[in-house]
Amino acid sequence: MNFKNMEATEVSQLLIKQLNNLYFINDSEGQSILSVTERVFSRLEYCFNNISNKYYCSHEGAVFDGLHTCQYTMFLYETAHTLYKENSSNRSLCDRIYGISKIISSADLFYEIDLPHIYFCEHPQGSVLGRAAYNNYFVFMQGCTVGNNKGRYPKFGEHVYMMSGSKVLGNCMIGDRVVISANTYIKDQDIPSGTIVFGSSPDLTIKSLSDNKFKEISINYFNG
């Protein structure tokens, strides 16, 4: 991965400094963060190599900028997620990293959720992603919400794009190649593949999305 402004270890050291300034962490916790740095950036590199946005991937490959708020938010999620998966006893440290993430971007990406290997967030302020089943090529913008209804969470196919202010709650199956338009509210409804959806449940408007139109949309987010 190509780095701008700071190298991988410097990014992790920045996080350690931020944690010390706000919460305090001990040396062992700092070493735990540094120990997963390589794995975190390996995952980010794979993700960024699939993103078409010029700030994420250039002709020279994946690019990480520690001063890019969205990229740093992804780094914070991946670090806390990796630490938690490695050992659930890291929960207290993960909670603090999760807190830093919400302070910096106001995005709620809880470390226990499993985001896919390839995803993209653009201006994710105010977004809350719950314990849904996510799939590759997932996009979310500002003010998006994914949550439960009576303990049931959504399931997403590949290439689902949540535009600003959209919400998906409860027992939903969202198919492949679906665009959830701005301010759409889906609750306990399935959305078929290859569609764009508008409105609010139960009165949704669902329209077919041609392959050409989908490619026009997709090229703004992902390579290939």
mmCIF file of N, CA and C in Angstrom, residues 74-178:
data_model
loop_
_atom_site.group_PDB
_atom_site.id
_atom_site.type_symbol
_atom_site.label_atom_id
_atom_site.label_comp_id
_atom_site.label_asym_id
_atom_site.label_seq_id
_atom_site.Cartn_x
_atom_site.Cartn_y
_atom_site.Cartn_z
ATOM 1 N N MET A 74 -12.283 4.031 8.614
ATOM 2 C CA MET A 74 -12.179 2.618 8.243
ATOM 3 C C MET A 74 -11.026 1.952 8.983
ATOM 4 N N PHE A 75 -9.905 2.660 9.111
ATOM 5 C CA PHE A 75 -8.764 2.139 9.869
ATOM 6 C C PHE A 75 -9.150 1.863 11.330
ATOM 7 N N LEU A 76 -9.889 2.789 11.945
ATOM 8 C CA LEU A 76 -10.294 2.605 13.342
ATOM 9 C C LEU A 76 -11.209 1.401 13.494
ATOM 10 N N TYR A 77 -12.182 1.272 12.578
ATOM 11 C CA TYR A 77 -13.064 0.105 12.635
ATOM 12 C C TYR A 77 -12.263 -1.185 12.480
ATOM 13 N N GLU A 78 -11.388 -1.231 11.468
ATOM 14 C CA GLU A 78 -10.632 -2.463 11.202
ATOM 15 C C GLU A 78 -9.709 -2.811 12.372
ATOM 16 N N THR A 79 -9.133 -1.804 13.007
ATOM 17 C CA THR A 79 -8.245 -2.066 14.146
ATOM 18 C C THR A 79 -9.032 -2.649 15.314
ATOM 19 N N ALA A 80 -10.144 -2.010 15.682
ATOM 20 C CA ALA A 80 -10.945 -2.520 16.794
ATOM 21 C C ALA A 80 -11.524 -3.888 16.458
ATOM 22 N N HIS A 81 -11.986 -4.059 15.230
ATOM 23 C CA HIS A 81 -12.572 -5.337 14.804
ATOM 24 C C HIS A 81 -11.534 -6.464 14.871
ATOM 25 N N THR A 82 -10.326 -6.186 14.392
ATOM 26 C CA THR A 82 -9.262 -7.189 14.403
ATOM 27 C C THR A 82 -8.869 -7.548 15.830
ATOM 28 N N LEU A 83 -8.726 -6.551 16.685
ATOM 29 C CA LEU A 83 -8.380 -6.800 18.084
ATOM 30 C C LEU A 83 -9.458 -7.627 18.778
ATOM 31 N N TYR A 84 -10.724 -7.313 18.494
ATOM 32 C CA TYR A 84 -11.821 -8.050 19.131
ATOM 33 C C TYR A 84 -11.871 -9.490 18.643
ATOM 34 N N LYS A 85 -11.696 -9.701 17.334
ATOM 35 C CA LYS A 85 -11.717 -11.054 16.788
ATOM 36 C C LYS A 85 -10.546 -11.878 17.296
ATOM 37 N N GLU A 86 -9.428 -11.209 17.534
ATOM 38 C CA GLU A 86 -8.238 -11.897 18.040
ATOM 39 C C GLU A 86 -8.444 -12.367 19.463
ATOM 40 N N ASN A 87 -9.071 -11.527 20.274
ATOM 41 C CA ASN A 87 -9.275 -11.867 21.681
ATOM 42 C C ASN A 87 -10.373 -10.966 22.247
ATOM 43 N N SER A 88 -11.499 -11.552 22.608
ATOM 44 C CA SER A 88 -12.623 -10.748 23.099
ATOM 45 C C SER A 88 -12.302 -10.037 24.406
ATOM 46 N N SER A 89 -11.209 -10.444 25.080
ATOM 47 C CA SER A 89 -10.812 -9.738 26.296
ATOM 48 C C SER A 89 -10.275 -8.343 25.984
ATOM 49 N N ASN A 90 -10.077 -8.047 24.682
ATOM 50 C CA ASN A 90 -9.654 -6.700 24.258
ATOM 51 C C ASN A 90 -10.824 -5.722 24.217
ATOM 52 N N ARG A 91 -11.985 -6.130 24.693
ATOM 53 C CA ARG A 91 -13.196 -5.321 24.541
ATOM 54 C C ARG A 91 -13.025 -3.895 25.064
ATOM 55 N N SER A 92 -12.402 -3.720 26.225
ATOM 56 C CA SER A 92 -12.258 -2.381 26.787
ATOM 57 C C SER A 92 -11.445 -1.477 25.857
ATOM 58 N N LEU A 93 -10.366 -2.015 25.307
ATOM 59 C CA LEU A 93 -9.560 -1.248 24.358
ATOM 60 C C LEU A 93 -10.364 -0.959 23.100
ATOM 61 N N CYS A 94 -11.110 -1.950 22.626
ATOM 62 C CA CYS A 94 -11.931 -1.763 21.426
ATOM 63 C C CYS A 94 -12.999 -0.695 21.652
ATOM 64 N N ASP A 95 -13.572 -0.670 22.863
ATOM 65 C CA ASP A 95 -14.572 0.352 23.180
ATOM 66 C C ASP A 95 -13.987 1.754 23.060
ATOM 67 N N ARG A 96 -12.744 1.900 23.486
ATOM 68 C CA ARG A 96 -12.111 3.212 23.417
ATOM 69 C C ARG A 96 -11.794 3.618 21.971
ATOM 70 N N ILE A 97 -11.361 2.660 21.163
ATOM 71 C CA ILE A 97 -11.117 2.949 19.747
ATOM 72 C C ILE A 97 -12.436 3.296 19.058
ATOM 73 N N TYR A 98 -13.478 2.562 19.394
ATOM 74 C CA TYR A 98 -14.837 2.832 18.885
ATOM 75 C C TYR A 98 -15.269 4.244 19.263
ATOM 76 N N GLY A 99 -14.942 4.671 20.473
ATOM 77 C CA GLY A 99 -15.258 6.022 20.912
ATOM 78 C C GLY A 99 -14.521 7.076 20.106
ATOM 79 N N ILE A 100 -13.241 6.836 19.826
ATOM 80 C CA ILE A 100 -12.452 7.759 18.992
ATOM 81 C C ILE A 100 -13.094 7.888 17.615
ATOM 82 N N SER A 101 -13.530 6.777 17.067
ATOM 83 C CA SER A 101 -14.146 6.778 15.739
ATOM 84 C C SER A 101 -15.384 7.654 15.712
ATOM 85 N N LYS A 102 -16.226 7.526 16.725
ATOM 86 C CA LYS A 102 -17.459 8.331 16.750
ATOM 87 C C LYS A 102 -17.157 9.811 16.945
ATOM 88 N N ILE A 103 -16.103 10.112 17.688
ATOM 89 C CA ILE A 103 -15.713 11.510 17.875
ATOM 90 C C ILE A 103 -15.215 12.111 16.561
ATOM 91 N N ILE A 104 -14.412 11.359 15.833
ATOM 92 C CA ILE A 104 -13.773 11.883 14.625
ATOM 93 C C ILE A 104 -14.752 12.001 13.458
ATOM 94 N N SER A 105 -15.604 10.991 13.269
ATOM 95 C CA SER A 105 -16.464 10.994 12.078
ATOM 96 C C SER A 105 -17.956 11.002 12.387
ATOM 97 N N SER A 106 -18.314 10.791 13.641
ATOM 98 C CA SER A 106 -19.708 10.622 14.087
ATOM 99 C C SER A 106 -20.390 9.443 13.405
ATOM 100 N N ALA A 107 -19.601 8.528 12.847
ATOM 101 C CA ALA A 107 -20.143 7.293 12.278
ATOM 102 C C ALA A 107 -20.073 6.192 13.332
ATOM 103 N N ASP A 108 -21.137 5.409 13.436
ATOM 104 C CA ASP A 108 -21.216 4.343 14.429
ATOM 105 C C ASP A 108 -20.973 3.005 13.740
ATOM 106 N N LEU A 109 -19.700 2.602 13.707
ATOM 107 C CA LEU A 109 -19.301 1.313 13.122
ATOM 108 C C LEU A 109 -18.784 0.436 14.261
ATOM 109 N N PHE A 110 -19.680 -0.300 14.876
ATOM 110 C CA PHE A 110 -19.323 -1.084 16.047
ATOM 111 C C PHE A 110 -18.388 -2.221 15.651
ATOM 112 N N TYR A 111 -17.390 -2.454 16.474
ATOM 113 C CA TYR A 111 -16.345 -3.424 16.126
ATOM 114 C C TYR A 111 -16.837 -4.866 16.084
ATOM 115 N N GLU A 112 -18.000 -5.167 16.658
ATOM 116 C CA GLU A 112 -18.506 -6.539 16.616
ATOM 117 C C GLU A 112 -19.223 -6.862 15.311
ATOM 118 N N ILE A 113 -19.632 -5.850 14.548
ATOM 119 C CA ILE A 113 -20.277 -6.140 13.271
ATOM 120 C C ILE A 113 -19.211 -6.586 12.270
ATOM 121 N N ASP A 114 -19.640 -7.386 11.303
ATOM 122 C CA ASP A 114 -18.723 -7.905 10.285
ATOM 123 C C ASP A 114 -18.981 -7.202 8.966
ATOM 124 N N LEU A 115 -18.260 -6.122 8.727
ATOM 125 C CA LEU A 115 -18.326 -5.487 7.418
ATOM 126 C C LEU A 115 -17.609 -6.369 6.408
ATOM 127 N N PRO A 116 -17.986 -6.318 5.137
ATOM 128 C CA PRO A 116 -17.375 -7.206 4.146
ATOM 129 C C PRO A 116 -15.937 -6.808 3.824
ATOM 130 N N HIS A 117 -15.292 -7.611 3.008
ATOM 131 C CA HIS A 117 -13.905 -7.318 2.629
ATOM 132 C C HIS A 117 -13.819 -6.081 1.736
ATOM 133 N N ILE A 118 -14.888 -5.816 0.976
ATOM 134 C CA ILE A 118 -14.889 -4.671 0.065
ATOM 135 C C ILE A 118 -16.107 -3.814 0.377
ATOM 136 N N TYR A 119 -15.864 -2.608 0.845
ATOM 137 C CA TYR A 119 -16.947 -1.667 1.134
ATOM 138 C C TYR A 119 -16.409 -0.254 0.966
ATOM 139 N N PHE A 120 -17.313 0.701 0.945
ATOM 140 C CA PHE A 120 -16.911 2.083 0.714
ATOM 141 C C PHE A 120 -17.872 3.006 1.442
ATOM 142 N N CYS A 121 -17.328 3.969 2.179
ATOM 143 C CA CYS A 121 -18.174 4.974 2.812
ATOM 144 C C CYS A 121 -17.735 6.353 2.337
ATOM 145 N N GLU A 122 -18.704 7.173 2.039
ATOM 146 C CA GLU A 122 -18.409 8.528 1.580
ATOM 147 C C GLU A 122 -19.184 9.499 2.458
ATOM 148 N N HIS A 123 -18.450 10.351 3.167
ATOM 149 C CA HIS A 123 -19.083 11.286 4.109
ATOM 150 C C HIS A 123 -20.028 10.525 5.046
ATOM 151 N N PRO A 124 -19.523 9.618 5.885
ATOM 152 C CA PRO A 124 -20.404 8.734 6.665
ATOM 153 C C PRO A 124 -20.961 9.349 7.942
ATOM 154 N N GLN A 125 -20.886 10.668 8.082
ATOM 155 C CA GLN A 125 -21.328 11.309 9.315
ATOM 156 C C GLN A 125 -22.767 10.917 9.656
ATOM 157 N N GLY A 126 -22.953 10.538 10.904
ATOM 158 C CA GLY A 126 -24.289 10.225 11.395
ATOM 159 C C GLY A 126 -24.831 8.879 10.987
ATOM 160 N N SER A 127 -24.028 8.048 10.325
ATOM 161 C CA SER A 127 -24.496 6.716 9.934
ATOM 162 C C SER A 127 -24.318 5.723 11.075
ATOM 163 N N VAL A 128 -25.278 4.800 11.181
ATOM 164 C CA VAL A 128 -25.253 3.760 12.211
ATOM 165 C C VAL A 128 -25.477 2.424 11.525
ATOM 166 N N LEU A 129 -24.494 1.532 11.608
ATOM 167 C CA LEU A 129 -24.612 0.209 10.994
ATOM 168 C C LEU A 129 -24.752 -0.838 12.093
ATOM 169 N N GLY A 130 -25.893 -1.497 12.115
ATOM 170 C CA GLY A 130 -26.152 -2.531 13.111
ATOM 171 C C GLY A 130 -25.677 -3.898 12.664
ATOM 172 N N ARG A 131 -26.133 -4.923 13.375
ATOM 173 C CA ARG A 131 -25.606 -6.283 13.215
ATOM 174 C C ARG A 131 -26.264 -7.049 12.061
ATOM 175 N N ALA A 132 -26.290 -6.430 10.914
ATOM 176 C CA ALA A 132 -26.846 -7.067 9.721
ATOM 177 C C ALA A 132 -25.819 -8.012 9.101
ATOM 178 N N ALA A 133 -26.258 -8.763 8.089
ATOM 179 C CA ALA A 133 -25.349 -9.590 7.283
ATOM 180 C C ALA A 133 -25.002 -8.787 6.035
ATOM 181 N N TYR A 134 -23.764 -8.289 5.977
ATOM 182 C CA TYR A 134 -23.330 -7.437 4.869
ATOM 183 C C TYR A 134 -22.577 -8.269 3.842
ATOM 184 N N ASN A 135 -22.551 -7.783 2.618
ATOM 185 C CA ASN A 135 -21.849 -8.481 1.555
ATOM 186 C C ASN A 135 -20.951 -7.501 0.809
ATOM 187 N N ASN A 136 -20.078 -8.041 -0.049
ATOM 188 C CA ASN A 136 -19.084 -7.214 -0.737
ATOM 189 C C ASN A 136 -19.725 -6.128 -1.611
ATOM 190 N N TYR A 137 -18.952 -5.067 -1.806
ATOM 191 C CA TYR A 137 -19.346 -3.906 -2.612
ATOM 192 C C TYR A 137 -20.530 -3.176 -1.976
ATOM 193 N N PHE A 138 -20.432 -2.998 -0.680
ATOM 194 C CA PHE A 138 -21.454 -2.289 0.089
ATOM 195 C C PHE A 138 -21.034 -0.827 0.210
ATOM 196 N N VAL A 139 -21.968 0.078 -0.047
ATOM 197 C CA VAL A 139 -21.703 1.516 0.023
ATOM 198 C C VAL A 139 -22.711 2.159 0.963
ATOM 199 N N PHE A 140 -22.240 3.057 1.815
ATOM 200 C CA PHE A 140 -23.164 3.860 2.595
ATOM 201 C C PHE A 140 -22.663 5.304 2.669
ATOM 202 N N MET A 141 -23.616 6.221 2.711
ATOM 203 C CA MET A 141 -23.336 7.654 2.740
ATOM 204 C C MET A 141 -23.700 8.214 4.110
ATOM 205 N N GLN A 142 -23.867 9.526 4.186
ATOM 206 C CA GLN A 142 -24.192 10.182 5.452
ATOM 207 C C GLN A 142 -25.616 9.879 5.892
ATOM 208 N N GLY A 143 -25.781 9.741 7.201
ATOM 209 C CA GLY A 143 -27.104 9.596 7.777
ATOM 210 C C GLY A 143 -27.812 8.293 7.481
ATOM 211 N N CYS A 144 -27.077 7.249 7.137
ATOM 212 C CA CYS A 144 -27.699 5.948 6.866
ATOM 213 C C CYS A 144 -27.862 5.152 8.164
ATOM 214 N N THR A 145 -28.918 4.336 8.207
ATOM 215 C CA THR A 145 -29.167 3.503 9.380
ATOM 216 C C THR A 145 -29.485 2.081 8.956
ATOM 217 N N VAL A 146 -28.805 1.126 9.584
ATOM 218 C CA VAL A 146 -29.131 -0.293 9.443
ATOM 219 C C VAL A 146 -29.387 -0.809 10.850
ATOM 220 N N GLY A 147 -30.584 -1.340 11.086
ATOM 221 C CA GLY A 147 -30.905 -1.752 12.443
ATOM 222 C C GLY A 147 -31.926 -2.862 12.496
ATOM 223 N N ASN A 148 -32.311 -3.213 13.716
ATOM 224 C CA ASN A 148 -33.221 -4.341 13.913
ATOM 225 C C ASN A 148 -34.652 -3.874 14.148
ATOM 226 N N ASN A 149 -35.567 -4.797 13.974
ATOM 227 C CA ASN A 149 -36.947 -4.630 14.409
ATOM 228 C C ASN A 149 -37.351 -5.941 15.074
ATOM 229 N N LYS A 150 -37.653 -5.868 16.358
ATOM 230 C CA LYS A 150 -38.004 -7.053 17.142
ATOM 231 C C LYS A 150 -36.913 -8.121 17.066
ATOM 232 N N GLY A 151 -35.652 -7.648 17.061
ATOM 233 C CA GLY A 151 -34.510 -8.559 17.082
ATOM 234 C C GLY A 151 -34.101 -9.127 15.744
ATOM 235 N N ARG A 152 -34.786 -8.769 14.659
ATOM 236 C CA ARG A 152 -34.438 -9.269 13.321
ATOM 237 C C ARG A 152 -33.685 -8.192 12.558
ATOM 238 N N TYR A 153 -32.580 -8.599 11.918
ATOM 239 C CA TYR A 153 -31.735 -7.664 11.179
ATOM 240 C C TYR A 153 -31.767 -7.964 9.676
ATOM 241 N N PRO A 154 -31.442 -6.971 8.859
ATOM 242 C CA PRO A 154 -31.430 -7.169 7.402
ATOM 243 C C PRO A 154 -30.274 -8.066 6.944
ATOM 244 N N LYS A 155 -30.441 -8.574 5.716
ATOM 245 C CA LYS A 155 -29.386 -9.273 4.999
ATOM 246 C C LYS A 155 -29.205 -8.579 3.648
ATOM 247 N N PHE A 156 -27.940 -8.333 3.298
ATOM 248 C CA PHE A 156 -27.633 -7.597 2.076
ATOM 249 C C PHE A 156 -26.920 -8.492 1.073
ATOM 250 N N GLY A 157 -27.287 -8.369 -0.203
ATOM 251 C CA GLY A 157 -26.539 -9.008 -1.266
ATOM 252 C C GLY A 157 -25.327 -8.172 -1.647
ATOM 253 N N GLU A 158 -24.704 -8.510 -2.763
ATOM 254 C CA GLU A 158 -23.548 -7.748 -3.242
ATOM 255 C C GLU A 158 -24.016 -6.503 -4.001
ATOM 256 N N HIS A 159 -23.163 -5.488 -3.954
ATOM 257 C CA HIS A 159 -23.432 -4.225 -4.659
ATOM 258 C C HIS A 159 -24.741 -3.601 -4.183
ATOM 259 N N VAL A 160 -24.823 -3.344 -2.893
ATOM 260 C CA VAL A 160 -25.949 -2.586 -2.355
ATOM 261 C C VAL A 160 -25.443 -1.195 -1.995
ATOM 262 N N TYR A 161 -26.105 -0.168 -2.523
ATOM 263 C CA TYR A 161 -25.677 1.207 -2.332
ATOM 264 C C TYR A 161 -26.748 1.956 -1.539
ATOM 265 N N MET A 162 -26.408 2.345 -0.308
ATOM 266 C CA MET A 162 -27.314 3.115 0.532
ATOM 267 C C MET A 162 -26.981 4.596 0.389
ATOM 268 N N MET A 163 -27.879 5.334 -0.242
ATOM 269 C CA MET A 163 -27.663 6.763 -0.433
ATOM 270 C C MET A 163 -28.041 7.529 0.839
ATOM 271 N N SER A 164 -27.732 8.815 0.874
ATOM 272 C CA SER A 164 -27.823 9.592 2.105
ATOM 273 C C SER A 164 -29.218 9.529 2.731
ATOM 274 N N GLY A 165 -29.224 9.334 4.034
ATOM 275 C CA GLY A 165 -30.466 9.344 4.787
ATOM 276 C C GLY A 165 -31.315 8.096 4.660
ATOM 277 N N SER A 166 -30.841 7.078 3.964
ATOM 278 C CA SER A 166 -31.647 5.863 3.798
ATOM 279 C C SER A 166 -31.563 4.976 5.034
ATOM 280 N N LYS A 167 -32.610 4.166 5.219
ATOM 281 C CA LYS A 167 -32.708 3.313 6.401
ATOM 282 C C LYS A 167 -33.216 1.936 5.990
ATOM 283 N N VAL A 168 -32.601 0.895 6.558
ATOM 284 C CA VAL A 168 -33.046 -0.480 6.340
ATOM 285 C C VAL A 168 -33.145 -1.139 7.708
ATOM 286 N N LEU A 169 -34.349 -1.534 8.078
ATOM 287 C CA LEU A 169 -34.594 -2.053 9.420
ATOM 288 C C LEU A 169 -35.347 -3.382 9.358
ATOM 289 N N GLY A 170 -34.980 -4.278 10.264
ATOM 290 C CA GLY A 170 -35.769 -5.478 10.482
ATOM 291 C C GLY A 170 -35.506 -6.602 9.499
ATOM 292 N N ASN A 171 -36.501 -7.428 9.302
ATOM 293 C CA ASN A 171 -36.402 -8.657 8.527
ATOM 294 C C ASN A 171 -36.485 -8.354 7.036
ATOM 295 N N CYS A 172 -35.368 -7.927 6.468
ATOM 296 C CA CYS A 172 -35.291 -7.563 5.046
ATOM 297 C C CYS A 172 -34.239 -8.411 4.356
ATOM 298 N N MET A 173 -34.501 -8.795 3.118
ATOM 299 C CA MET A 173 -33.484 -9.371 2.262
ATOM 300 C C MET A 173 -33.310 -8.437 1.079
ATOM 301 N N ILE A 174 -32.157 -7.762 1.046
ATOM 302 C CA ILE A 174 -31.858 -6.809 -0.028
ATOM 303 C C ILE A 174 -31.008 -7.542 -1.065
ATOM 304 N N GLY A 175 -31.493 -7.645 -2.282
ATOM 305 C CA GLY A 175 -30.812 -8.432 -3.305
ATOM 306 C C GLY A 175 -29.511 -7.815 -3.794
ATOM 307 N N ASP A 176 -28.946 -8.416 -4.840
ATOM 308 C CA ASP A 176 -27.723 -7.904 -5.462
ATOM 309 C C ASP A 176 -28.053 -6.723 -6.372
ATOM 310 N N ARG A 177 -27.089 -5.811 -6.500
ATOM 311 C CA ARG A 177 -27.200 -4.672 -7.415
ATOM 312 C C ARG A 177 -28.467 -3.868 -7.130
ATOM 313 N N VAL A 178 -28.547 -3.413 -5.882
ATOM 314 C CA VAL A 178 -29.700 -2.617 -5.447
ATOM 315 C C VAL A 178 -29.224 -1.228 -5.030
#
